[in-house]
PDB file of C-alpha atoms in Angstrom:
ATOM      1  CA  UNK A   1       4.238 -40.498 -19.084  1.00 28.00           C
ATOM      2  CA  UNK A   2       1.646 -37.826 -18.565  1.00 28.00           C
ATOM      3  CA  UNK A   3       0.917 -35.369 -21.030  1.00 31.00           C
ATOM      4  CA  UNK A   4       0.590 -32.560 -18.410  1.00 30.00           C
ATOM      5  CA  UNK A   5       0.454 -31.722 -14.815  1.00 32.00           C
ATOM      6  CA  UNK A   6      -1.954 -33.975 -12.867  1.00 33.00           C
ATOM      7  CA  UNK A   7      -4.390 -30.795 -11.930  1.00 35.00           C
ATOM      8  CA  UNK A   8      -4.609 -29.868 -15.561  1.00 37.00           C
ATOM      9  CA  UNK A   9      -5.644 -33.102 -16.492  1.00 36.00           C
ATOM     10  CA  UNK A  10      -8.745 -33.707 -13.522  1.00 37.00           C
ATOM     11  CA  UNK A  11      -9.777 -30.162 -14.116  1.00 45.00           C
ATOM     12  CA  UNK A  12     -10.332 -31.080 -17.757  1.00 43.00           C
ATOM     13  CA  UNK A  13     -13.247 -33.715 -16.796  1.00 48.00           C
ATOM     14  CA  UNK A  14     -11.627 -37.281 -16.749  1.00 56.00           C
ATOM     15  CA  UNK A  15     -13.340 -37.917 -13.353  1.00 67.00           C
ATOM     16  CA  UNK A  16     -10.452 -39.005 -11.180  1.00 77.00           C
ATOM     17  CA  UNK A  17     -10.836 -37.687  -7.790  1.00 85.00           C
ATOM     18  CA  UNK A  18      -8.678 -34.771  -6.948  1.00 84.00           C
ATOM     19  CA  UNK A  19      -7.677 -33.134  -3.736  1.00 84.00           C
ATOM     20  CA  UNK A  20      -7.289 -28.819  -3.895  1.00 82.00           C
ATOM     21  CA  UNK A  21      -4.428 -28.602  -4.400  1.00 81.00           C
ATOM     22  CA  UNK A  22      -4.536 -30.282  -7.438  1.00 81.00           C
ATOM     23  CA  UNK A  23      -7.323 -28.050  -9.229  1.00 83.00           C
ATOM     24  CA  UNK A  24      -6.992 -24.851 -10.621  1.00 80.00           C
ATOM     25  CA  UNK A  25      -9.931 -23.237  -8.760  1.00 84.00           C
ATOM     26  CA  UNK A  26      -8.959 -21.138  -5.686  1.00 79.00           C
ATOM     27  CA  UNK A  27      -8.347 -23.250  -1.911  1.00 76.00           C
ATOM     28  CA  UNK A  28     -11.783 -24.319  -0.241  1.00 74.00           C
ATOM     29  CA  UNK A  29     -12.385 -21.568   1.835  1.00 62.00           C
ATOM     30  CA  UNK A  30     -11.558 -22.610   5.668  1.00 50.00           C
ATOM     31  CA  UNK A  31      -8.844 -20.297   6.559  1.00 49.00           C
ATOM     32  CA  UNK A  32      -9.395 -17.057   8.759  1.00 44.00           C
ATOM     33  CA  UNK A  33      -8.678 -13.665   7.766  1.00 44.00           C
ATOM     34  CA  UNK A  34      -6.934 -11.095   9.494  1.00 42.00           C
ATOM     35  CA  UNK A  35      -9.390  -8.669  10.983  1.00 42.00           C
ATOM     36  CA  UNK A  36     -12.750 -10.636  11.268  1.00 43.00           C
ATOM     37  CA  UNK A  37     -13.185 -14.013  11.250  1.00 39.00           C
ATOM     38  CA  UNK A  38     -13.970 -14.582   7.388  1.00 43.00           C
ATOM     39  CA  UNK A  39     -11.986 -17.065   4.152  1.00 39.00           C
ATOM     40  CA  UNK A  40      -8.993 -15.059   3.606  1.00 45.00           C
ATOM     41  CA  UNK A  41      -7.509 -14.451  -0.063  1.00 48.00           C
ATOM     42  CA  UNK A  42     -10.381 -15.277  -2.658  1.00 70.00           C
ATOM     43  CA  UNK A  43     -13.227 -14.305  -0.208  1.00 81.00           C
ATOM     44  CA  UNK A  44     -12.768 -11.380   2.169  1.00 86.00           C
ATOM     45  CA  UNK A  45     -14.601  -8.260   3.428  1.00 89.00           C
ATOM     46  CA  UNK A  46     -13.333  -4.506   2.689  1.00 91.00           C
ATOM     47  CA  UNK A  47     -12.001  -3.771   6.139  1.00 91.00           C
ATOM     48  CA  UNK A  48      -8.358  -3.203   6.663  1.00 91.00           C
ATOM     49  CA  UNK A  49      -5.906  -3.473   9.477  1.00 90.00           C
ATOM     50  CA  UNK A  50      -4.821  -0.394  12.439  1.00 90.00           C
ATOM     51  CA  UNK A  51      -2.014   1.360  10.625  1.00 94.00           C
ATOM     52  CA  UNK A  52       1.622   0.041  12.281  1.00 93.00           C
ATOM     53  CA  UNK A  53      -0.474  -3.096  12.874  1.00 92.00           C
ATOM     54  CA  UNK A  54       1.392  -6.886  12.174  1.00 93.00           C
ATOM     55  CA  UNK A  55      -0.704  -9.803  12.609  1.00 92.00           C
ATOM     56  CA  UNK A  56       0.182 -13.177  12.033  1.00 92.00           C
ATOM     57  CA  UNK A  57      -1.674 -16.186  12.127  1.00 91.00           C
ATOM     58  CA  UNK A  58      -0.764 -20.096  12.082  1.00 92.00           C
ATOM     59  CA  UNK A  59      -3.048 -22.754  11.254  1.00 92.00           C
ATOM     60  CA  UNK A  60      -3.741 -26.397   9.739  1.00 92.00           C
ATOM     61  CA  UNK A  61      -6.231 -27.022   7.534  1.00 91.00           C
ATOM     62  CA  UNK A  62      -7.556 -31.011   6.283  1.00 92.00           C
ATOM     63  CA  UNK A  63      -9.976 -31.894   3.553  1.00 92.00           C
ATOM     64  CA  UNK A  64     -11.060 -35.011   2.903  1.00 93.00           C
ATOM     65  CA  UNK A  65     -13.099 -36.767  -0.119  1.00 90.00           C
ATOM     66  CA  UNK A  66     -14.101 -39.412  -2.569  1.00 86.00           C
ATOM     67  CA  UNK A  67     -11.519 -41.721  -0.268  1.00 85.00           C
ATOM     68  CA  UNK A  68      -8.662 -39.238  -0.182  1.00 87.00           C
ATOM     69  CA  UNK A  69      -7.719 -36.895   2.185  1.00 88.00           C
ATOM     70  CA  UNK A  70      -4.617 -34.049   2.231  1.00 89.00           C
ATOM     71  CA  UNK A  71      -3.375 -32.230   5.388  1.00 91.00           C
ATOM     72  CA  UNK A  72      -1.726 -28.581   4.839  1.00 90.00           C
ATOM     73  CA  UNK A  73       0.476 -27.602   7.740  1.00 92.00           C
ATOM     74  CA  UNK A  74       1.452 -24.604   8.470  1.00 93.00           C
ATOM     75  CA  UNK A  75      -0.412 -22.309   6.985  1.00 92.00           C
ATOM     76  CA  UNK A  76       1.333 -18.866   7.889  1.00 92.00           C
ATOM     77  CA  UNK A  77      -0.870 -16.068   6.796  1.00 91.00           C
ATOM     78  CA  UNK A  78      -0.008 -12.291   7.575  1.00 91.00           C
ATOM     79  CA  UNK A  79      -1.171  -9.073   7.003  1.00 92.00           C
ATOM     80  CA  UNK A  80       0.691  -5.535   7.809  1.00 94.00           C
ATOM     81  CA  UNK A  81      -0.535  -2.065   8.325  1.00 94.00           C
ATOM     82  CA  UNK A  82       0.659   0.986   6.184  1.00 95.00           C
ATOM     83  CA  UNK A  83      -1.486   3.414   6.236  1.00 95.00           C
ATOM     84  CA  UNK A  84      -5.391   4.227   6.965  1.00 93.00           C
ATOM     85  CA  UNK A  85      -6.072   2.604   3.586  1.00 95.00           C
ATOM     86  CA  UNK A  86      -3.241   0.234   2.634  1.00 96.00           C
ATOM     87  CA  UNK A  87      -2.188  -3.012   4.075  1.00 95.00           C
ATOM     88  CA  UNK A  88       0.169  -5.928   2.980  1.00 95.00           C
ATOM     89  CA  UNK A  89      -0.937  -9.310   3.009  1.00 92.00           C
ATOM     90  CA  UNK A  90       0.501 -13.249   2.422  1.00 92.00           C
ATOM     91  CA  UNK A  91      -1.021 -16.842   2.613  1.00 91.00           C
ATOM     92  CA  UNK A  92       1.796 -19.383   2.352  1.00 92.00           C
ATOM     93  CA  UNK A  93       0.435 -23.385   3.424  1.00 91.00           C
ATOM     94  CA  UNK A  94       2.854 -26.070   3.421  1.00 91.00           C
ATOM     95  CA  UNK A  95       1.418 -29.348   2.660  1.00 89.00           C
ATOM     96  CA  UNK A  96       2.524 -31.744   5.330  1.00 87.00           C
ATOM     97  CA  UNK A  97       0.719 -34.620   3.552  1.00 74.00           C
ATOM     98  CA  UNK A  98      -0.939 -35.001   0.153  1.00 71.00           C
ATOM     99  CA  UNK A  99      -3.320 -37.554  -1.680  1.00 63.00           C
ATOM    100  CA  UNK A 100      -0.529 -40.145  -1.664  1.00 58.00           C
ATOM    101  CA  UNK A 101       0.254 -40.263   1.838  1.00 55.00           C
ATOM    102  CA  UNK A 102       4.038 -38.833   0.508  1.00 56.00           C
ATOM    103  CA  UNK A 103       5.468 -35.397   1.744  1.00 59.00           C
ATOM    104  CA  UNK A 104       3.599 -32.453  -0.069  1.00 71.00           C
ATOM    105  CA  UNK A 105       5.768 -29.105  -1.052  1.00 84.00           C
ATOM    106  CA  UNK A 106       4.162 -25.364  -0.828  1.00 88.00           C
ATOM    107  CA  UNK A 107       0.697 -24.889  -1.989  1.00 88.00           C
ATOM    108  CA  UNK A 108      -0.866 -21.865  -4.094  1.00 89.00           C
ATOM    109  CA  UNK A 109       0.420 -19.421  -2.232  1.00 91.00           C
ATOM    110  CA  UNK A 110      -0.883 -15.217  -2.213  1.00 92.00           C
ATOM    111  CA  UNK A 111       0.674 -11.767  -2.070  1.00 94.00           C
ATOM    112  CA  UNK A 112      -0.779  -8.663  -1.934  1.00 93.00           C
ATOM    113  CA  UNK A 113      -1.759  -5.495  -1.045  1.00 95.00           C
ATOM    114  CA  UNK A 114      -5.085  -4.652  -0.104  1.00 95.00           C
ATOM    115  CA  UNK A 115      -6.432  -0.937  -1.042  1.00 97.00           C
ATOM    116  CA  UNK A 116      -9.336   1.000   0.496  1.00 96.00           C
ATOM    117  CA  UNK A 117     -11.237   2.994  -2.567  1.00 96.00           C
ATOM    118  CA  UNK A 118     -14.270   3.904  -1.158  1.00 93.00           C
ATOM    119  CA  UNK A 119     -15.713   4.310   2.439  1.00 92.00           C
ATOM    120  CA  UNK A 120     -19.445   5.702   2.716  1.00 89.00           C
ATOM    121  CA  UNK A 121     -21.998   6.701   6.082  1.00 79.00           C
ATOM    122  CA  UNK A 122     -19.019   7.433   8.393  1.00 79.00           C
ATOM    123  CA  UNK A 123     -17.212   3.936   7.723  1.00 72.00           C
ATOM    124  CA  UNK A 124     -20.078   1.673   7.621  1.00 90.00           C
ATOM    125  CA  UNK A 125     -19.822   0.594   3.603  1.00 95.00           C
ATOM    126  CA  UNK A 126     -16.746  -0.083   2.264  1.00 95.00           C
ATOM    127  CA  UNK A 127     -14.941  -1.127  -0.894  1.00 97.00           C
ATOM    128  CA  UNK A 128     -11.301  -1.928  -1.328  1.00 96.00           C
ATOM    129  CA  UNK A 129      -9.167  -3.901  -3.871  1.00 96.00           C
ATOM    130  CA  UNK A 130      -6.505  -6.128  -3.607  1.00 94.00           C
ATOM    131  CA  UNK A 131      -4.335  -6.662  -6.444  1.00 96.00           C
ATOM    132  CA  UNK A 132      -2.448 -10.324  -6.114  1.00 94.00           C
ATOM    133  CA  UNK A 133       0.339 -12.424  -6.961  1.00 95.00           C
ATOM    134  CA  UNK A 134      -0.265 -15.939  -6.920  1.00 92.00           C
ATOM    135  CA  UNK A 135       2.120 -18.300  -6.929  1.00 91.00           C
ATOM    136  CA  UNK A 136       0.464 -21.987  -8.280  1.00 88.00           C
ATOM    137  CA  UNK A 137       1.351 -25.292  -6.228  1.00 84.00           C
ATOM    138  CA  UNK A 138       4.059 -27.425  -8.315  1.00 80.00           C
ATOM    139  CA  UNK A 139       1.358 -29.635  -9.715  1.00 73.00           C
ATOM    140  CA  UNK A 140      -0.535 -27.162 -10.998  1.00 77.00           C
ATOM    141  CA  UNK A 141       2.370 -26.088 -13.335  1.00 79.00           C
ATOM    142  CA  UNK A 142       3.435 -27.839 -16.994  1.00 77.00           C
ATOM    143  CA  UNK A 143       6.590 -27.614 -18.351  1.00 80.00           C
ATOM    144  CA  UNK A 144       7.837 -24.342 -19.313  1.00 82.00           C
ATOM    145  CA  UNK A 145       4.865 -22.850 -17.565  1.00 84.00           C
ATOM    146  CA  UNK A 146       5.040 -20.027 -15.331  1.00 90.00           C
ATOM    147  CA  UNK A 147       3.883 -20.448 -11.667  1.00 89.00           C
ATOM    148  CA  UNK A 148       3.185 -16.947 -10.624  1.00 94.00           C
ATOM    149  CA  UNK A 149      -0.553 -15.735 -11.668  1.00 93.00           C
ATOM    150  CA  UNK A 150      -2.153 -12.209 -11.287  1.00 95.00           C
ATOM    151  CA  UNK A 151      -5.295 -11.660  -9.669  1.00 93.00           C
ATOM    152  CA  UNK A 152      -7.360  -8.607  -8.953  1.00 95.00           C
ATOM    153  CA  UNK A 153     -10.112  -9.326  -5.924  1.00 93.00           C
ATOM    154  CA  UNK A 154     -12.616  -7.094  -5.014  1.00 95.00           C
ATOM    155  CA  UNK A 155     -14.384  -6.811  -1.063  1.00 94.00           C
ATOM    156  CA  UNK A 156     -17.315  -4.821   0.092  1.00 95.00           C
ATOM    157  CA  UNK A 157     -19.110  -4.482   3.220  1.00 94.00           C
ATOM    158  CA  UNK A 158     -21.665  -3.114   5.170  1.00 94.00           C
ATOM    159  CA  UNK A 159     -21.556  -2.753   9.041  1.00 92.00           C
ATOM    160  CA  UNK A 160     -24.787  -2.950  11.025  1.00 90.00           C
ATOM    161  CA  UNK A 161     -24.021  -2.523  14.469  1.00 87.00           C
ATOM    162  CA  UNK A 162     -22.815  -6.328  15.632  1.00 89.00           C
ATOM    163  CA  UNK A 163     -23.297  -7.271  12.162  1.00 93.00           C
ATOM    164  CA  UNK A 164     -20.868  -7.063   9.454  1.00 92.00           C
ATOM    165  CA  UNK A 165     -22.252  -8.529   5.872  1.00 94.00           C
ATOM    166  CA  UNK A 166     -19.960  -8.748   3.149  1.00 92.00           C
ATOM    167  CA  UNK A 167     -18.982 -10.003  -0.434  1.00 93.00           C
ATOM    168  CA  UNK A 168     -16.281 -10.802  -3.056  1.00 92.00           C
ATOM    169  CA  UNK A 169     -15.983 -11.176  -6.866  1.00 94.00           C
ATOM    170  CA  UNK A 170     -12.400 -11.144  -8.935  1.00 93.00           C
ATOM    171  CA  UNK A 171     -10.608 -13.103 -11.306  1.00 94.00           C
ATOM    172  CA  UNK A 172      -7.068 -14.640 -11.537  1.00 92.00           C
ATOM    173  CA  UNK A 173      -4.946 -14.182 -14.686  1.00 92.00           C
ATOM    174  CA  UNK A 174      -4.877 -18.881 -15.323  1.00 86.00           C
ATOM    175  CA  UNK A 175      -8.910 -18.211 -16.268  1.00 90.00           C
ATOM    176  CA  UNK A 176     -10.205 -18.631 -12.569  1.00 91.00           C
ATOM    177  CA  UNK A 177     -13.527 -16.548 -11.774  1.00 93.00           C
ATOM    178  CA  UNK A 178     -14.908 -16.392  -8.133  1.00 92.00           C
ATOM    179  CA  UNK A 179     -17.541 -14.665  -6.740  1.00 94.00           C
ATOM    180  CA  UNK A 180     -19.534 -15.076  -2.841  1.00 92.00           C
ATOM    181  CA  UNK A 181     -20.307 -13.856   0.388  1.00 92.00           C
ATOM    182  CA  UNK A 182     -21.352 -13.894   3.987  1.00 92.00           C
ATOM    183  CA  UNK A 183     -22.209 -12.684   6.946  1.00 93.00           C
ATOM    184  CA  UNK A 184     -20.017 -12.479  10.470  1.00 91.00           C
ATOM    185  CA  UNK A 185     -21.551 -11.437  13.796  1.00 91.00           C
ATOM    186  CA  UNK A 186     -19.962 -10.357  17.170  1.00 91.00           C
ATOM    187  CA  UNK A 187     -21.506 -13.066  19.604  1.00 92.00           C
ATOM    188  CA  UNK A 188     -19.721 -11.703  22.733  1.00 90.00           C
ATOM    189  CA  UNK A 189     -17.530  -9.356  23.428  1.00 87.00           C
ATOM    190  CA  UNK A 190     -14.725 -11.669  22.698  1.00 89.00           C
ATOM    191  CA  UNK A 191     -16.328 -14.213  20.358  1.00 92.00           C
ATOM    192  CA  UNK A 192     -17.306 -14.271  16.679  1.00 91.00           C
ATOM    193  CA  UNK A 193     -18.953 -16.243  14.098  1.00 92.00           C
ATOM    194  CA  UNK A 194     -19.402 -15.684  10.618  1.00 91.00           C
ATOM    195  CA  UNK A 195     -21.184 -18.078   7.654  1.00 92.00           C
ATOM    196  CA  UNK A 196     -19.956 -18.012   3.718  1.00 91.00           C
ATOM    197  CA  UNK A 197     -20.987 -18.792   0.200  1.00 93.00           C
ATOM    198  CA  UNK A 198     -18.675 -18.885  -2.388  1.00 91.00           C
ATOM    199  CA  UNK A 199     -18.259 -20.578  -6.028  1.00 93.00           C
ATOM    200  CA  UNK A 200     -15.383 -20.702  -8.432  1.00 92.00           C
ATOM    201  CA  UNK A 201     -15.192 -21.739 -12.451  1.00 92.00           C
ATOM    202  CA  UNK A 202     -12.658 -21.739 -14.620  1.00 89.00           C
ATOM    203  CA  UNK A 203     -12.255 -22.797 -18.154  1.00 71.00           C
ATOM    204  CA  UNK A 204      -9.288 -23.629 -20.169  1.00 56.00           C
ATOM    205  CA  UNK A 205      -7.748 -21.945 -23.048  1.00 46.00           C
ATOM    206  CA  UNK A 206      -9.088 -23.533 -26.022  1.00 41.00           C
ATOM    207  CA  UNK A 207     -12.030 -25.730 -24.345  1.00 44.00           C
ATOM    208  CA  UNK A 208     -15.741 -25.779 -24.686  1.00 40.00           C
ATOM    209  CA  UNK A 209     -17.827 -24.471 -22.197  1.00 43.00           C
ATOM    210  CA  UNK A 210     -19.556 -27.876 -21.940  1.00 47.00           C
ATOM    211  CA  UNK A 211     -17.044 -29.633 -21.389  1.00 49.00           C
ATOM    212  CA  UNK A 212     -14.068 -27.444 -20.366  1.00 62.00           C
ATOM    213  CA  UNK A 213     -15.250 -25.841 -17.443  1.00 81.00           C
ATOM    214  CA  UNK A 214     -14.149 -26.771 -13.850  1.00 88.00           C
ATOM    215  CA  UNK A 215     -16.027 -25.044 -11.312  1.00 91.00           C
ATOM    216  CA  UNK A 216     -16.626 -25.300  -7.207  1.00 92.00           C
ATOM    217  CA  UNK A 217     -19.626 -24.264  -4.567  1.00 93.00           C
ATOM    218  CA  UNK A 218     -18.102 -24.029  -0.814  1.00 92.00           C
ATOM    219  CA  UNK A 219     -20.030 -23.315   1.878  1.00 93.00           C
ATOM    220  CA  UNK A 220     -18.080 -22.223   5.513  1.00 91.00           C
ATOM    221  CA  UNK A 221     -19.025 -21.634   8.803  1.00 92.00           C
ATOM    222  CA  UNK A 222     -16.180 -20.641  11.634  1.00 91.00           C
ATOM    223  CA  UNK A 223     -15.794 -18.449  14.724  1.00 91.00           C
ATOM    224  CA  UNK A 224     -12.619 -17.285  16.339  1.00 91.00           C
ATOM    225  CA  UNK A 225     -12.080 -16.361  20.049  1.00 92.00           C
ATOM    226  CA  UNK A 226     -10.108 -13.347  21.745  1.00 91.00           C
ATOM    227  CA  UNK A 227      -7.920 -15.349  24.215  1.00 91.00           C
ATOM    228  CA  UNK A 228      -6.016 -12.466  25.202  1.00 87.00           C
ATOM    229  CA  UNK A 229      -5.210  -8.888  24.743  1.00 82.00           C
ATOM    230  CA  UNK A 230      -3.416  -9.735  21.117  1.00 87.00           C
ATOM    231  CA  UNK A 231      -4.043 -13.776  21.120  1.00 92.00           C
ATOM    232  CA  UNK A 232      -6.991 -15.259  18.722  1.00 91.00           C
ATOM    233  CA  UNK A 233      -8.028 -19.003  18.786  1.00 93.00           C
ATOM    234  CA  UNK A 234      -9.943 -19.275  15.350  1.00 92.00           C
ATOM    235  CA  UNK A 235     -11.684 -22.134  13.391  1.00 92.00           C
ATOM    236  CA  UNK A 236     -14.199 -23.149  10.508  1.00 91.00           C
ATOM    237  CA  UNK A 237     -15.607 -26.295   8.802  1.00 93.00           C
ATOM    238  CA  UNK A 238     -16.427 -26.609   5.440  1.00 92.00           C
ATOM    239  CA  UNK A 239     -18.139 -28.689   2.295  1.00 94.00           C
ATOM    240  CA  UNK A 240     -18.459 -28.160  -1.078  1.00 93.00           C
ATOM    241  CA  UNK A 241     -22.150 -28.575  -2.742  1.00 94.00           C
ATOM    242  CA  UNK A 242     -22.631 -29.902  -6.309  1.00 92.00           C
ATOM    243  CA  UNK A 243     -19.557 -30.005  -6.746  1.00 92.00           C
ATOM    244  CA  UNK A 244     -17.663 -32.883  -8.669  1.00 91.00           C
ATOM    245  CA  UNK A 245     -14.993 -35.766  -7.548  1.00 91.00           C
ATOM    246  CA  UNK A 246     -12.161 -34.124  -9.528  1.00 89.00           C
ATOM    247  CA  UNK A 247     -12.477 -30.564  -8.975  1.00 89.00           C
ATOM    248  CA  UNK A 248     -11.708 -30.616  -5.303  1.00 89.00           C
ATOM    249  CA  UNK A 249     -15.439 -31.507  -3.839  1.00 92.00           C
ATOM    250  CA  UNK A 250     -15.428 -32.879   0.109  1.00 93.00           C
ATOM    251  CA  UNK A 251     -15.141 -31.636   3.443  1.00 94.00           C
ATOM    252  CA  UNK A 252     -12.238 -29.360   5.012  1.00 92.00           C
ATOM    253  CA  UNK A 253     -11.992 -28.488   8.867  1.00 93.00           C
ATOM    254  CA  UNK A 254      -9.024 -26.136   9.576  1.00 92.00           C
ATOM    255  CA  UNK A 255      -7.877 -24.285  13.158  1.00 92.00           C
ATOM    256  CA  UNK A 256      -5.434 -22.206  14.227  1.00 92.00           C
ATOM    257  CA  UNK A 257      -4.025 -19.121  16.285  1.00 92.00           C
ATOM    258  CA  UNK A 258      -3.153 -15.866  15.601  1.00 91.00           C
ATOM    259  CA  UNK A 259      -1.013 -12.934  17.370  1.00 91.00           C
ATOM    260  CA  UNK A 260      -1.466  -8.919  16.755  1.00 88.00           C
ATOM    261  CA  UNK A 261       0.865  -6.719  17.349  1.00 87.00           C
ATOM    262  CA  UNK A 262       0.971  -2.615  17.064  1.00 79.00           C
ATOM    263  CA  UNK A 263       4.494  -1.149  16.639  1.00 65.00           C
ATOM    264  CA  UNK A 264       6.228   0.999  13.964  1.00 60.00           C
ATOM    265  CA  UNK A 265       7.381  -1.145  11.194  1.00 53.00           C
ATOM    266  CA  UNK A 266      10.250   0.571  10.627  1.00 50.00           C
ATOM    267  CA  UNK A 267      11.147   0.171  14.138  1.00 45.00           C
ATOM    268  CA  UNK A 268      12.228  -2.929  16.444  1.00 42.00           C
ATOM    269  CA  UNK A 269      11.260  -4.227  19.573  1.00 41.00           C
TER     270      UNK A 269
END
């Protein structure tokens, strides 16, 4: 038998390959946010949705290294207007197919709320916080372990005309640190593109830091297209960079589509 879960074990440097999901560091990031088309969750900008706004997005994501390769389909994210500075938000991915080529389960999934703090030269810099549950993916989890984590991101960013540059730093509550950044431009008046930089470490209770520490560089590139009125096409490619077999290192390529709506959420249509 093993003497605990599988990501434990590859995060802990015994060099066996390992796909995301099985690491404790946060997803590569390849998976488009709500209002621009940044990562979503552990690397997001400070802007926040209309008020009585509902968007919901659907896309697959697949990363592939070191031989192995995982698929995660769907991945439902969602975000929900409450007020001029408050929004809800979720990232749920199934995996439809992991390392093994058997049926997956849920992946680390997030809930929160994102919070507007601070908003400077008539809108253009903002900060907000977004306080987090995350639930861990079953492998991630020993016995008599708890799956659902804290975490506590924070977002800024500055808005130069067609330009929008921001950044992320935050920590979740299993010893994960993450920290990066970007930039997103409007192309057109319907198409946008955006380029990211992000790392993640984490150490485990009781470790050294030479030889306990897991840690991940992603870089991302995407753009996402306004197909219609409320209808977004979106997409992104990423790799890791010096970053080893078994915490997560490879390439990921994800794509999706998304659909806005603005109604009263306390009312139906």
């Amino acid at each position: 038998g093993q003497a605990g879960p599988p990501g434990q074990q590859r995060d802990r440097g015994t060099g066996r390959p390992a796909a995301p999901s099985e690491v404790a560091l946060p997803p590569p990031a390849a998976t488009a946010g709500p209002t621009t088309p940044v990562p979503f969750a552990w690397l997001d900008d400070a802007e926040l949705i209309v008020p009585g706004t509902v968007w919901v997005g659907f896309s697959v994501m697949r990363w592939q290294g070191s031989g192995l390769h995982e698929i995660s389909f769907p991945i439902v994210t969602a975000a929900a207007g409450l007020s001029p500075r408050m929004q809800l938000m979720a990232t749920v991915p199934q995996i439809a197919r992991n390392v093994n080529g058997l049926n997956g389960g849920l992946g680390t999934s997030f809930l929160g709320v994102k919070v507007g703090v601070l908003e400077r030269r008539e809108g253009r810099v903002k900060l907000a916080i977004a306080p987090t549950l995350e639930i861990l993916a079953a492998p991630l989890v020993g016995v008599g372990e708890s799956r659902a984590h804290w975490g506590l991101p924070v977002s800024i960013q500055a808005d130069r005309t067609r330009t929008r540059f921001f950044g992320s730093s935050g920590y979740f509550s299993q010893g994960v640190w993450y920290a990066g950044g970007g930039v997103g431009a409007s192309l057109a008046r319907r198409v946008g593109a955006y380029v990211s930089l992000s790392h993640s470490r984490s150490r485990a209770a009781g470790e050294s830091v030479d030889t306990g520490v897991a840690s991940r560089t992603d870089f991302a590139a995407g753009g996402s297209f306004e197909a219609a009125s409320r209808i977004g096409i979106f997409g992104s490619v990423g790799h890791t960079i010096a970053t080893a077999a078994e915490h997560g290192a490879g390439l990921v390529v994800s794509g999706g589509v998304s659909d806005r709506k603005s109604t009263r959420l306390n009312s139906s249509h």
